[in-house]
Amino acid sequence: MSAGAEGAAARTRHRDERHRTGGSGRAERAAADRRRAWEAVESVADPELPMLTLADLGVLGEVEADGDGGAVVSVTPTYSGCPAMGAIRADLDRALRAAGFTRVELRTVLHPPWSTDRITERGRRLLAEHGVSPPGPAPERDGPVPLSLVPRRRALHCPRCGSDSAELTSEFGSTACKALYRCTACAEPFEHMKEI
Amino acid sequence: MTHPFAADADEQSVYAGLVDVDGDASQWAFGTGFDDPLAGVDTAVPADVDRGDLAAYCLMLGDDALVLAQRLAEWCSRAPELEEDVALANVSLDLLGQARLLLARAAAADPGAVPPLPPDSPVPAEDALAYFRDAGGFRNVALAEIPNGDFAQSTLRLLLFSVWRLALLERLRGSADPVLAAVAGKGVAEVAYHRDYAARWAVTLAQGTAESRRRILEGVGAVWPHAAELFAVHPVERRMAECGVAAAPDALLADCEPVLEEVLAAADLPRPATAGPAQARGRAGSHTPALSGLLAEMQSLAREHPGGTW
């Protein structure tokens, strides 16, 4: 965003703020800081899927700033045991401090649970470009989960040759979030981000 | 998009970019640190819920997950195929994550449940609970702690455990404790994959060779006697169910039986009795001798270095 556009955006936001709060320098600073905080965190890469940003992955929630050096960012963990969570929190903390925030709070949000449906379209495209088959729609969460004695059917494409003919090697891949497939057309193995 | 570590065209080593930008390379030896899995979560206990009971209930469910996670981790590098090695490690990791959340929930609900450590101890509450309780302080069911046996036996244990735990977590999504409800909501999607995994292997082994079927039948004999305890009710569970926090264990039988029946039918296995007279022995801290050995291995490092940070 150019400085001019940024200024215009800040003025618009300031008008909105003044409308709501009666206007103050701090509210204006808070709005600008909030945007800066979002810009700082949205481009942080996921440590295990570094082709994706945390925004692409859909783990970032609300971003707040108080206009006085404080920032609060909500993060939704993917799997309960995702070992990358510590690194994600450390990376977010570092990015916010590098952007000038002196008080940083990272809030864990457990509900509603993260779902692969939160991965952005851009994220899905990047996954495929990097050889990971993107997830299909997440299963319904209401009611008892049906047992599946045969591999669940997934509409997926080999990220290398594009064939839609692949066989499941394992529902558990190199990380908890991925299943292993083998393309029956080009015979290459590939990973599929599984739906949760 | 370029790989973030490849941004510098002069980069000589693919590993160079991995080093922490602040120069703290020790994270690669000691990890990045484990902060509170409930950081920023509102852990207030609902007004009409007994804090001690809530903590005890969370320990029960957390210990089930922690102890079975440790058993599953024993398969690492020993499973029949590399894929199963990876799968069992993943299942273990999911359960470990659930255990961390539940132990942290127990500690937040009732700090008195956490073993006392010296005031300068760097050990977080969830670790104090995991590493500084003796077997008598653990509240897990025996099914989680019995030795692995062979792959068939471990498969059947995981089947029984995940059928039961999924039914439990599905009900807990409506718990009167919002933290427990949220933890359960996350766990449902995870345990659904564990259950499918175990069920498919149970059918495959039962319908495989004469040897694999023999082993499955032996496994049934070793595992199923521990089924009844899953549905036995400890007074804490009863009280927590009455105030809407817990799922009453005896009510879960009706959820589990049709699923087990479906798997056993597909596997063409005789249906062993799931219900029966049983006491909630593990919930009361009474365990098989196997738990002490498991804990000795799991806890030795933390106890030898009580001031260590990881």
CSV table of N, CA, C and O in Angstrom, one decimal, chain A residues 55-102:
chain,number,residue,atom,x,y,z
A,55,ALA,N,-1.8,-17.0,7.5
A,55,ALA,CA,-3.1,-16.5,7.0
A,55,ALA,C,-3.7,-17.5,6.0
A,55,ALA,O,-4.9,-17.8,6.1
A,56,ASP,N,-2.8,-18.1,5.1
A,56,ASP,CA,-3.3,-19.1,4.2
A,56,ASP,C,-3.9,-20.3,4.9
A,56,ASP,O,-4.8,-20.9,4.5
A,57,LEU,N,-3.2,-20.7,6.0
A,57,LEU,CA,-3.5,-21.9,6.7
A,57,LEU,C,-4.8,-21.7,7.5
A,57,LEU,O,-5.5,-22.6,7.9
A,58,GLY,N,-5.1,-20.4,7.8
A,58,GLY,CA,-6.4,-20.1,8.5
A,58,GLY,C,-6.3,-20.3,10.0
A,58,GLY,O,-7.3,-20.6,10.7
A,59,VAL,N,-5.1,-20.1,10.6
A,59,VAL,CA,-5.0,-20.3,12.0
A,59,VAL,C,-5.0,-18.9,12.7
A,59,VAL,O,-5.0,-18.9,14.0
A,60,LEU,N,-5.0,-17.8,12.0
A,60,LEU,CA,-5.0,-16.5,12.6
A,60,LEU,C,-6.4,-16.1,12.8
A,60,LEU,O,-7.3,-16.2,12.0
A,61,GLY,N,-6.7,-15.6,14.1
A,61,GLY,CA,-8.0,-15.1,14.4
A,61,GLY,C,-7.9,-13.6,14.5
A,61,GLY,O,-7.2,-12.9,13.7
A,62,GLU,N,-8.6,-13.0,15.5
A,62,GLU,CA,-8.6,-11.6,15.7
A,62,GLU,C,-7.2,-11.0,16.0
A,62,GLU,O,-6.4,-11.6,16.7
A,63,VAL,N,-7.0,-9.8,15.4
A,63,VAL,CA,-5.8,-9.1,15.7
A,63,VAL,C,-6.2,-7.8,16.3
A,63,VAL,O,-7.0,-7.0,15.7
A,64,GLU,N,-5.7,-7.5,17.5
A,64,GLU,CA,-6.0,-6.3,18.2
A,64,GLU,C,-4.8,-5.5,18.6
A,64,GLU,O,-3.7,-6.1,18.7
A,65,ALA,N,-4.9,-4.2,18.6
A,65,ALA,CA,-3.8,-3.3,19.1
A,65,ALA,C,-4.4,-2.2,19.9
A,65,ALA,O,-5.5,-1.7,19.7
A,66,ASP,N,-3.6,-1.8,20.9
A,66,ASP,CA,-4.2,-0.7,21.8
A,66,ASP,C,-3.6,0.7,21.5
A,66,ASP,O,-4.0,1.6,22.1
A,67,GLY,N,-2.8,0.7,20.4
A,67,GLY,CA,-2.3,2.1,20.1
A,67,GLY,C,-1.1,2.5,21.0
A,67,GLY,O,-0.7,3.6,20.9
A,68,ASP,N,-0.7,1.6,21.9
A,68,ASP,CA,0.3,2.0,22.9
A,68,ASP,C,1.4,1.0,23.0
A,68,ASP,O,1.9,0.7,24.1
A,69,GLY,N,1.6,0.3,21.8
A,69,GLY,CA,2.7,-0.7,21.8
A,69,GLY,C,2.2,-2.1,22.1
A,69,GLY,O,3.0,-3.0,22.1
A,70,GLY,N,1.0,-2.3,22.4
A,70,GLY,CA,0.4,-3.6,22.7
A,70,GLY,C,-0.3,-4.2,21.6
A,70,GLY,O,-1.0,-3.6,20.8
A,71,ALA,N,-0.1,-5.5,21.4
A,71,ALA,CA,-0.8,-6.3,20.3
A,71,ALA,C,-1.3,-7.6,20.9
A,71,ALA,O,-0.6,-8.3,21.6
A,72,VAL,N,-2.5,-8.0,20.5
A,72,VAL,CA,-3.0,-9.3,20.9
A,72,VAL,C,-3.5,-10.0,19.6
A,72,VAL,O,-4.2,-9.5,18.9
A,73,VAL,N,-2.9,-11.2,19.5
A,73,VAL,CA,-3.3,-12.0,18.3
A,73,VAL,C,-3.9,-13.3,18.7
A,73,VAL,O,-3.3,-14.0,19.6
A,74,SER,N,-5.0,-13.7,18.2
A,74,SER,CA,-5.6,-15.0,18.5
A,74,SER,C,-5.2,-16.0,17.5
A,74,SER,O,-5.1,-15.8,16.3
A,75,VAL,N,-4.8,-17.2,18.0
A,75,VAL,CA,-4.3,-18.3,17.1
A,75,VAL,C,-5.1,-19.6,17.4
A,75,VAL,O,-5.3,-19.9,18.6
A,76,THR,N,-5.5,-20.2,16.4
A,76,THR,CA,-6.3,-21.5,16.5
A,76,THR,C,-5.4,-22.6,16.1
A,76,THR,O,-4.9,-22.7,15.0
A,77,PRO,N,-5.0,-23.5,17.1
A,77,PRO,CA,-4.1,-24.6,16.8
A,77,PRO,C,-4.8,-25.6,15.8
A,77,PRO,O,-6.0,-25.7,15.8
A,78,THR,N,-4.0,-26.2,15.0
A,78,THR,CA,-4.6,-27.2,14.0
A,78,THR,C,-4.9,-28.5,14.7
A,78,THR,O,-6.1,-28.6,15.2
A,79,TYR,N,-4.0,-29.4,14.9
A,79,TYR,CA,-4.2,-30.6,15.7
A,79,TYR,C,-3.9,-30.3,17.2
A,79,TYR,O,-3.0,-29.5,17.5
A,80,SER,N,-4.5,-31.1,18.1
A,80,SER,CA,-4.2,-30.9,19.5
A,80,SER,C,-2.7,-31.1,19.8
A,80,SER,O,-2.2,-30.4,20.6
A,81,GLY,N,-2.1,-32.0,19.1
A,81,GLY,CA,-0.7,-32.3,19.4
A,81,GLY,C,0.3,-31.7,18.3
A,81,GLY,O,1.4,-32.2,18.3
A,82,CYS,N,-0.2,-30.7,17.6
A,82,CYS,CA,0.7,-30.2,16.5
A,82,CYS,C,2.0,-29.7,17.1
A,82,CYS,O,2.0,-28.7,17.9
A,83,PRO,N,3.2,-30.3,16.8
A,83,PRO,CA,4.4,-29.9,17.5
A,83,PRO,C,4.9,-28.5,16.9
A,83,PRO,O,5.8,-28.0,17.5
A,84,ALA,N,4.3,-28.0,15.9
A,84,ALA,CA,4.7,-26.8,15.3
A,84,ALA,C,4.1,-25.6,16.1
A,84,ALA,O,4.6,-24.4,15.9
A,85,MET,N,3.2,-25.8,17.0
A,85,MET,CA,2.5,-24.7,17.7
A,85,MET,C,3.5,-23.8,18.4
A,85,MET,O,3.4,-22.6,18.4
A,86,GLY,N,4.5,-24.4,19.1
A,86,GLY,CA,5.5,-23.6,19.8
A,86,GLY,C,6.2,-22.7,18.9
A,86,GLY,O,6.4,-21.5,19.2
A,87,ALA,N,6.6,-23.3,17.7
A,87,ALA,CA,7.4,-22.5,16.8
A,87,ALA,C,6.5,-21.4,16.2
A,87,ALA,O,7.0,-20.3,15.9
A,88,ILE,N,5.3,-21.7,15.9
A,88,ILE,CA,4.3,-20.7,15.4
A,88,ILE,C,4.2,-19.5,16.3
A,88,ILE,O,4.3,-18.4,15.9
A,89,ARG,N,4.0,-19.9,17.6
A,89,ARG,CA,3.9,-18.8,18.6
A,89,ARG,C,5.1,-17.9,18.7
A,89,ARG,O,5.1,-16.7,18.7
A,90,ALA,N,6.3,-18.6,18.7
A,90,ALA,CA,7.6,-17.9,18.7
A,90,ALA,C,7.7,-17.0,17.5
A,90,ALA,O,8.2,-15.9,17.6
A,91,ASP,N,7.4,-17.5,16.3
A,91,ASP,CA,7.5,-16.7,15.1
A,91,ASP,C,6.6,-15.5,15.1
A,91,ASP,O,7.0,-14.4,14.6
A,92,LEU,N,5.4,-15.7,15.6
A,92,LEU,CA,4.4,-14.6,15.7
A,92,LEU,C,4.9,-13.5,16.6
A,92,LEU,O,4.9,-12.3,16.3
A,93,ASP,N,5.4,-14.0,17.8
A,93,ASP,CA,5.9,-13.1,18.8
A,93,ASP,C,7.1,-12.2,18.2
A,93,ASP,O,7.1,-11.0,18.3
A,94,ARG,N,8.0,-12.9,17.5
A,94,ARG,CA,9.1,-12.3,16.9
A,94,ARG,C,8.7,-11.3,15.8
A,94,ARG,O,9.2,-10.1,15.8
A,95,ALA,N,7.7,-11.6,15.0
A,95,ALA,CA,7.3,-10.8,13.9
A,95,ALA,C,6.7,-9.5,14.5
A,95,ALA,O,6.9,-8.4,14.0
A,96,LEU,N,5.9,-9.6,15.5
A,96,LEU,CA,5.2,-8.5,16.1
A,96,LEU,C,6.3,-7.6,16.8
A,96,LEU,O,6.2,-6.3,16.7
A,97,ARG,N,7.2,-8.2,17.5
A,97,ARG,CA,8.3,-7.3,18.1
A,97,ARG,C,9.1,-6.6,17.1
A,97,ARG,O,9.5,-5.5,17.3
A,98,ALA,N,9.4,-7.3,16.0
A,98,ALA,CA,10.2,-6.7,14.9
A,98,ALA,C,9.4,-5.5,14.3
A,98,ALA,O,10.0,-4.5,13.8
A,99,ALA,N,8.0,-5.6,14.4
A,99,ALA,CA,7.2,-4.5,13.8
A,99,ALA,C,7.0,-3.4,14.9
A,99,ALA,O,6.3,-2.4,14.7
A,100,GLY,N,7.7,-3.5,16.0
A,100,GLY,CA,7.7,-2.4,17.0
A,100,GLY,C,6.8,-2.6,18.2
A,100,GLY,O,6.7,-1.7,19.0
A,101,PHE,N,6.1,-3.7,18.2
A,101,PHE,CA,5.2,-3.9,19.4
A,101,PHE,C,6.0,-4.4,20.6
A,101,PHE,O,6.8,-5.3,20.5
A,102,THR,N,5.8,-3.7,21.7
A,102,THR,CA,6.6,-4.1,22.9
A,102,THR,C,5.9,-5.0,23.8
A,102,THR,O,6.5,-5.7,24.6
